[in-house]
Amino acid sequence: VIFDGDDTLWETMSLYTKAKKEFEELLKESAFKTDNIIEKLDELDANQAKKFGISKERFANSMLLFYEQLSKSENIPYSEELASKIQDIGYSVFKKPILFEDSLDTLNRLRDAGYQLLLLTKGDQELQRMKTDTLGITGYFKKIYIYPKKRVEEYTEVLDDSGLIPGNTWVIGNSASSDINPATKLGINGILVPKETWKFEEGSLEGKAYVVSSLKDAADIILKNSSLYK
């Protein structure tokens, strides 16, 4: 079973949502008049991600770039003090992550049933490793794969490296575009657990996959089909 990490096993977007609201409030308190700050920031951040990829610095840098552009458009002097506060907000998302309440139970159930567990997550190598170590779940996975992108090529590499047969393999994730679609194109069984995701991650399912509301439901499906796929 291949698990995604961010917003599948542990919370991520809730931290970013909180930071974006703090950013919006700070700009309004600083006399900026523009509307739809969060929506505009999301658009800029999505463009930055497409241009430069995902990095630990991207989100904070997007906030700073947005502030710089807004200062020019509204003719308000750029403040290093305000920029420092914005940077602090941007990096606040890297506080200790929180597992979803059914994550450990799901990992235990599948491991105890004899399934080999892998983690295939996207992002900064150091940051993602820190998350799994801090959460105490590193030992659940036979191997952890961390890539800048999750496409058919990355899933193919994981299958080859771990000696997995696509039809006997499951993937669980919250993003149709990066977690499920590339996997199902290779014949891997997909289970989507929809949660809030990045604008640049939005997309719909392109193949057949289960859609469930929790990791518990995902584990139920896998265990129910264990006689066919184990």
mmCIF file of C-alpha atoms in Angstrom:
data_model
loop_
_atom_site.group_PDB
_atom_site.id
_atom_site.type_symbol
_atom_site.label_atom_id
_atom_site.label_comp_id
_atom_site.label_asym_id
_atom_site.label_seq_id
_atom_site.Cartn_x
_atom_site.Cartn_y
_atom_site.Cartn_z
ATOM 1 C CA VAL A 1 0.000 0.000 0.000
ATOM 2 C CA ILE A 2 1.456 3.333 -1.066
ATOM 3 C CA PHE A 3 0.447 6.280 1.125
ATOM 4 C CA ASP A 4 0.621 9.968 0.359
ATOM 5 C CA GLY A 5 1.737 12.106 3.313
ATOM 6 C CA ASP A 6 0.522 15.720 3.372
ATOM 7 C CA ASP A 7 -3.241 15.929 4.009
ATOM 8 C CA THR A 8 -3.571 12.155 3.768
ATOM 9 C CA LEU A 9 -1.779 10.967 6.919
ATOM 10 C CA TRP A 10 -1.124 14.336 8.544
ATOM 11 C CA GLU A 11 -2.662 17.809 8.407
ATOM 12 C CA THR A 12 -0.978 20.384 6.208
ATOM 13 C CA MET A 13 -3.510 22.633 4.482
ATOM 14 C CA SER A 14 -5.103 23.694 7.788
ATOM 15 C CA LEU A 15 -1.776 25.278 8.777
ATOM 16 C CA TYR A 16 -1.533 27.101 5.457
ATOM 17 C CA THR A 17 -5.159 28.236 5.680
ATOM 18 C CA LYS A 18 -4.468 29.721 9.120
ATOM 19 C CA ALA A 19 -1.324 31.453 7.829
ATOM 20 C CA LYS A 20 -3.137 32.932 4.829
ATOM 21 C CA LYS A 21 -5.833 34.371 7.087
ATOM 22 C CA GLU A 22 -3.176 35.925 9.334
ATOM 23 C CA PHE A 23 -1.494 37.374 6.245
ATOM 24 C CA GLU A 24 -4.757 38.880 5.032
ATOM 25 C CA GLU A 25 -5.497 40.409 8.448
ATOM 26 C CA LEU A 26 -1.988 41.864 8.672
ATOM 27 C CA LEU A 27 -2.273 43.568 5.290
ATOM 28 C CA LYS A 28 -5.689 44.999 6.119
ATOM 29 C CA GLU A 29 -4.356 46.314 9.416
ATOM 30 C CA SER A 30 -1.547 47.943 7.408
ATOM 31 C CA ALA A 31 -4.014 50.014 5.335
ATOM 32 C CA PHE A 32 -4.041 47.921 2.172
ATOM 33 C CA LYS A 33 -7.401 48.136 0.412
ATOM 34 C CA THR A 34 -7.305 45.285 -2.124
ATOM 35 C CA ASP A 35 -10.073 42.667 -1.974
ATOM 36 C CA ASN A 36 -9.796 38.887 -2.253
ATOM 37 C CA ILE A 37 -6.272 38.807 -0.842
ATOM 38 C CA ILE A 38 -6.258 35.065 -0.187
ATOM 39 C CA GLU A 39 -7.582 34.191 -3.642
ATOM 40 C CA LYS A 40 -4.980 36.433 -5.295
ATOM 41 C CA LEU A 41 -2.202 34.994 -3.135
ATOM 42 C CA ASP A 42 -3.283 31.465 -4.080
ATOM 43 C CA GLU A 43 -3.078 32.372 -7.762
ATOM 44 C CA LEU A 44 0.372 33.893 -7.414
ATOM 45 C CA ASP A 45 1.594 30.953 -5.301
ATOM 46 C CA ALA A 46 0.292 28.447 -7.872
ATOM 47 C CA ASN A 47 2.229 30.264 -10.603
ATOM 48 C CA GLN A 48 5.372 30.250 -8.459
ATOM 49 C CA ALA A 49 5.006 26.519 -7.858
ATOM 50 C CA LYS A 50 4.665 25.854 -11.594
ATOM 51 C CA LYS A 51 7.719 27.970 -12.390
ATOM 52 C CA PHE A 52 10.061 26.973 -9.588
ATOM 53 C CA GLY A 53 8.610 23.802 -8.070
ATOM 54 C CA ILE A 54 7.873 23.043 -4.447
ATOM 55 C CA SER A 55 10.401 24.136 -1.831
ATOM 56 C CA LYS A 56 10.386 25.011 1.843
ATOM 57 C CA GLU A 57 10.831 28.692 0.973
ATOM 58 C CA ARG A 58 8.125 28.939 -1.721
ATOM 59 C CA PHE A 59 5.104 29.852 0.401
ATOM 60 C CA ALA A 60 6.844 32.587 2.408
ATOM 61 C CA ASN A 61 8.456 33.944 -0.763
ATOM 62 C CA SER A 62 5.045 34.072 -2.470
ATOM 63 C CA MET A 63 3.677 36.110 0.426
ATOM 64 C CA LEU A 64 6.623 38.510 0.253
ATOM 65 C CA LEU A 65 6.299 38.866 -3.522
ATOM 66 C CA PHE A 66 2.573 39.545 -3.177
ATOM 67 C CA TYR A 67 3.277 42.188 -0.527
ATOM 68 C CA GLU A 68 5.940 43.819 -2.719
ATOM 69 C CA GLN A 69 3.602 43.963 -5.715
ATOM 70 C CA LEU A 70 0.766 45.304 -3.578
ATOM 71 C CA SER A 71 2.975 48.015 -2.119
ATOM 72 C CA LYS A 72 3.728 49.267 -5.627
ATOM 73 C CA SER A 73 0.159 49.039 -6.921
ATOM 74 C CA GLU A 74 -1.329 50.850 -3.899
ATOM 75 C CA ASN A 75 1.600 53.250 -3.579
ATOM 76 C CA ILE A 76 2.308 52.318 0.050
ATOM 77 C CA PRO A 77 5.996 52.344 1.110
ATOM 78 C CA TYR A 78 7.586 48.908 1.501
ATOM 79 C CA SER A 79 8.321 48.161 5.154
ATOM 80 C CA GLU A 80 11.117 45.782 6.188
ATOM 81 C CA GLU A 81 9.387 45.370 9.544
ATOM 82 C CA LEU A 82 6.157 44.293 7.877
ATOM 83 C CA ALA A 83 8.090 42.030 5.507
ATOM 84 C CA SER A 84 9.708 40.327 8.503
ATOM 85 C CA LYS A 85 6.294 39.689 10.061
ATOM 86 C CA ILE A 86 5.044 38.256 6.770
ATOM 87 C CA GLN A 87 8.047 35.955 6.541
ATOM 88 C CA ASP A 88 7.382 34.727 10.091
ATOM 89 C CA ILE A 89 3.789 33.939 9.111
ATOM 90 C CA GLY A 90 5.010 32.088 6.029
ATOM 91 C CA TYR A 91 7.334 29.855 8.024
ATOM 92 C CA SER A 92 4.817 29.260 10.810
ATOM 93 C CA VAL A 93 3.360 26.401 8.729
ATOM 94 C CA PHE A 94 6.376 24.267 9.639
ATOM 95 C CA LYS A 95 5.376 23.791 13.236
ATOM 96 C CA LYS A 96 4.927 20.200 14.433
ATOM 97 C CA PRO A 97 2.459 18.438 12.109
ATOM 98 C CA ILE A 98 -0.613 16.639 13.427
ATOM 99 C CA LEU A 99 -1.717 13.163 12.364
ATOM 100 C CA PHE A 100 -5.333 12.666 11.377
ATOM 101 C CA GLU A 101 -7.137 10.747 14.087
ATOM 102 C CA ASP A 102 -7.485 7.545 12.031
ATOM 103 C CA SER A 103 -3.931 7.506 10.619
ATOM 104 C CA LEU A 104 -2.233 5.301 13.202
ATOM 105 C CA ASP A 105 -5.133 2.858 13.346
ATOM 106 C CA THR A 106 -5.065 2.549 9.545
ATOM 107 C CA LEU A 107 -1.312 1.984 9.448
ATOM 108 C CA ASN A 108 -1.545 -0.621 12.201
ATOM 109 C CA ARG A 109 -4.458 -2.481 10.628
ATOM 110 C CA LEU A 110 -2.789 -2.780 7.249
ATOM 111 C CA ARG A 111 0.624 -3.637 8.656
ATOM 112 C CA ASP A 112 -0.861 -6.283 10.963
ATOM 113 C CA ALA A 113 -2.719 -7.745 7.977
ATOM 114 C CA GLY A 114 0.622 -8.311 6.275
ATOM 115 C CA TYR A 115 0.699 -5.427 3.831
ATOM 116 C CA GLN A 116 3.960 -3.774 2.875
ATOM 117 C CA LEU A 117 3.583 -0.028 3.495
ATOM 118 C CA LEU A 118 5.379 2.638 1.484
ATOM 119 C CA LEU A 119 5.261 6.424 1.679
ATOM 120 C CA LEU A 120 5.365 8.418 -1.560
ATOM 121 C CA THR A 121 5.174 12.100 -0.777
ATOM 122 C CA LYS A 122 6.015 15.316 -2.548
ATOM 123 C CA GLY A 123 8.062 18.245 -1.283
ATOM 124 C CA ASP A 124 11.325 19.187 0.364
ATOM 125 C CA GLN A 125 13.448 16.166 1.377
ATOM 126 C CA GLU A 126 14.550 17.538 4.753
ATOM 127 C CA LEU A 127 11.097 18.843 5.665
ATOM 128 C CA GLN A 128 9.224 15.652 4.771
ATOM 129 C CA ARG A 129 11.726 13.485 6.644
ATOM 130 C CA MET A 130 11.368 15.770 9.650
ATOM 131 C CA LYS A 131 7.611 15.300 9.560
ATOM 132 C CA THR A 132 7.681 11.496 9.552
ATOM 133 C CA ASP A 133 10.362 11.387 12.249
ATOM 134 C CA THR A 134 8.579 13.929 14.450
ATOM 135 C CA LEU A 135 5.270 12.087 14.076
ATOM 136 C CA GLY A 136 6.927 8.771 14.924
ATOM 137 C CA ILE A 137 5.674 6.952 11.821
ATOM 138 C CA THR A 138 8.913 6.434 9.876
ATOM 139 C CA GLY A 139 9.175 2.840 11.093
ATOM 140 C CA TYR A 140 5.838 1.872 9.546
ATOM 141 C CA PHE A 141 7.211 2.187 6.027
ATOM 142 C CA LYS A 142 9.490 -0.233 4.254
ATOM 143 C CA LYS A 143 10.709 2.697 2.200
ATOM 144 C CA ILE A 144 9.994 6.432 1.951
ATOM 145 C CA TYR A 145 10.087 8.169 -1.421
ATOM 146 C CA ILE A 146 10.182 11.975 -1.616
ATOM 147 C CA TYR A 147 9.942 13.630 -5.017
ATOM 148 C CA PRO A 148 9.496 17.205 -6.307
ATOM 149 C CA LYS A 149 6.635 15.880 -8.475
ATOM 150 C CA LYS A 150 4.411 12.799 -8.500
ATOM 151 C CA ARG A 151 3.815 11.624 -12.043
ATOM 152 C CA VAL A 152 3.671 8.326 -13.912
ATOM 153 C CA GLU A 153 7.486 8.386 -14.023
ATOM 154 C CA GLU A 154 7.821 8.558 -10.244
ATOM 155 C CA TYR A 155 5.252 5.831 -9.668
ATOM 156 C CA THR A 156 7.019 3.634 -12.218
ATOM 157 C CA GLU A 157 10.291 4.132 -10.347
ATOM 158 C CA VAL A 158 8.641 3.157 -7.055
ATOM 159 C CA LEU A 159 7.109 0.029 -8.594
ATOM 160 C CA ASP A 160 10.420 -1.041 -10.100
ATOM 161 C CA ASP A 161 12.484 -0.217 -7.026
ATOM 162 C CA SER A 162 10.171 -2.089 -4.644
ATOM 163 C CA GLY A 163 9.322 -4.935 -7.002
ATOM 164 C CA LEU A 164 5.596 -4.246 -6.834
ATOM 165 C CA ILE A 165 2.929 -5.611 -9.180
ATOM 166 C CA PRO A 166 0.498 -2.788 -10.090
ATOM 167 C CA GLY A 167 -2.656 -4.908 -9.812
ATOM 168 C CA ASN A 168 -1.618 -6.063 -6.340
ATOM 169 C CA THR A 169 -0.812 -2.540 -5.167
ATOM 170 C CA TRP A 170 -2.992 0.182 -3.653
ATOM 171 C CA VAL A 171 -2.419 3.909 -3.387
ATOM 172 C CA ILE A 172 -4.184 6.163 -0.876
ATOM 173 C CA GLY A 173 -4.094 9.946 -1.268
ATOM 174 C CA ASN A 174 -6.070 13.175 -1.105
ATOM 175 C CA SER A 175 -5.179 14.594 -4.529
ATOM 176 C CA ALA A 176 -6.715 13.150 -7.674
ATOM 177 C CA SER A 177 -4.148 14.848 -9.924
ATOM 178 C CA SER A 178 -0.905 13.825 -8.204
ATOM 179 C CA ASP A 179 -1.787 10.897 -5.919
ATOM 180 C CA ILE A 180 -4.357 8.869 -7.829
ATOM 181 C CA ASN A 181 -4.350 9.614 -11.574
ATOM 182 C CA PRO A 182 -0.676 8.763 -12.246
ATOM 183 C CA ALA A 183 -1.060 5.540 -10.257
ATOM 184 C CA THR A 184 -4.239 4.283 -11.886
ATOM 185 C CA LYS A 185 -2.704 4.895 -15.333
ATOM 186 C CA LEU A 186 -0.213 2.180 -14.367
ATOM 187 C CA GLY A 187 -2.905 -0.208 -13.139
ATOM 188 C CA ILE A 188 -2.489 0.524 -9.440
ATOM 189 C CA ASN A 189 -5.704 0.429 -7.390
ATOM 190 C CA GLY A 190 -6.547 3.957 -6.252
ATOM 191 C CA ILE A 191 -8.410 5.238 -3.201
ATOM 192 C CA LEU A 192 -9.080 8.975 -3.005
ATOM 193 C CA VAL A 193 -9.746 10.552 0.393
ATOM 194 C CA PRO A 194 -10.708 14.093 -0.713
ATOM 195 C CA LYS A 195 -9.470 16.979 1.411
ATOM 196 C CA GLU A 196 -8.638 20.614 0.778
ATOM 197 C CA THR A 197 -5.642 20.860 -1.512
ATOM 198 C CA TRP A 198 -3.468 23.403 -3.294
ATOM 199 C CA LYS A 199 -4.825 25.296 -6.279
ATOM 200 C CA PHE A 200 -2.065 23.778 -8.421
ATOM 201 C CA GLU A 201 -3.106 20.300 -7.197
ATOM 202 C CA GLU A 202 -6.764 20.626 -8.124
ATOM 203 C CA GLY A 203 -8.155 18.186 -10.664
ATOM 204 C CA SER A 204 -10.671 15.407 -11.206
ATOM 205 C CA LEU A 205 -10.249 11.651 -11.395
ATOM 206 C CA GLU A 206 -9.252 10.449 -14.830
ATOM 207 C CA GLY A 207 -9.668 6.719 -14.227
ATOM 208 C CA LYS A 208 -11.471 4.305 -11.947
ATOM 209 C CA ALA A 209 -10.814 4.719 -8.237
ATOM 210 C CA TYR A 210 -12.638 4.444 -4.946
ATOM 211 C CA VAL A 211 -13.664 7.712 -3.289
ATOM 212 C CA VAL A 212 -14.088 7.531 0.492
ATOM 213 C CA SER A 213 -14.430 9.947 3.392
ATOM 214 C CA SER A 214 -11.731 8.600 5.729
ATOM 215 C CA LEU A 215 -8.594 6.486 6.007
ATOM 216 C CA LYS A 216 -10.640 3.962 7.971
ATOM 217 C CA ASP A 217 -12.898 3.502 4.951
ATOM 218 C CA ALA A 218 -9.837 3.132 2.731
ATOM 219 C CA ALA A 219 -8.453 0.381 4.959
ATOM 220 C CA ASP A 220 -11.846 -1.349 4.984
ATOM 221 C CA ILE A 221 -11.837 -1.499 1.181
ATOM 222 C CA ILE A 222 -8.313 -2.909 1.009
ATOM 223 C CA LEU A 223 -8.949 -5.536 3.699
ATOM 224 C CA LYS A 224 -12.256 -6.507 2.104
ATOM 225 C CA ASN A 225 -10.424 -7.150 -1.157
ATOM 226 C CA SER A 226 -7.388 -8.757 0.470
ATOM 227 C CA SER A 227 -8.179 -12.201 -0.886
ATOM 228 C CA LEU A 228 -7.869 -10.768 -4.409
ATOM 229 C CA TYR A 229 -5.042 -8.278 -4.055
ATOM 230 C CA LYS A 230 -2.871 -9.272 -1.099
#
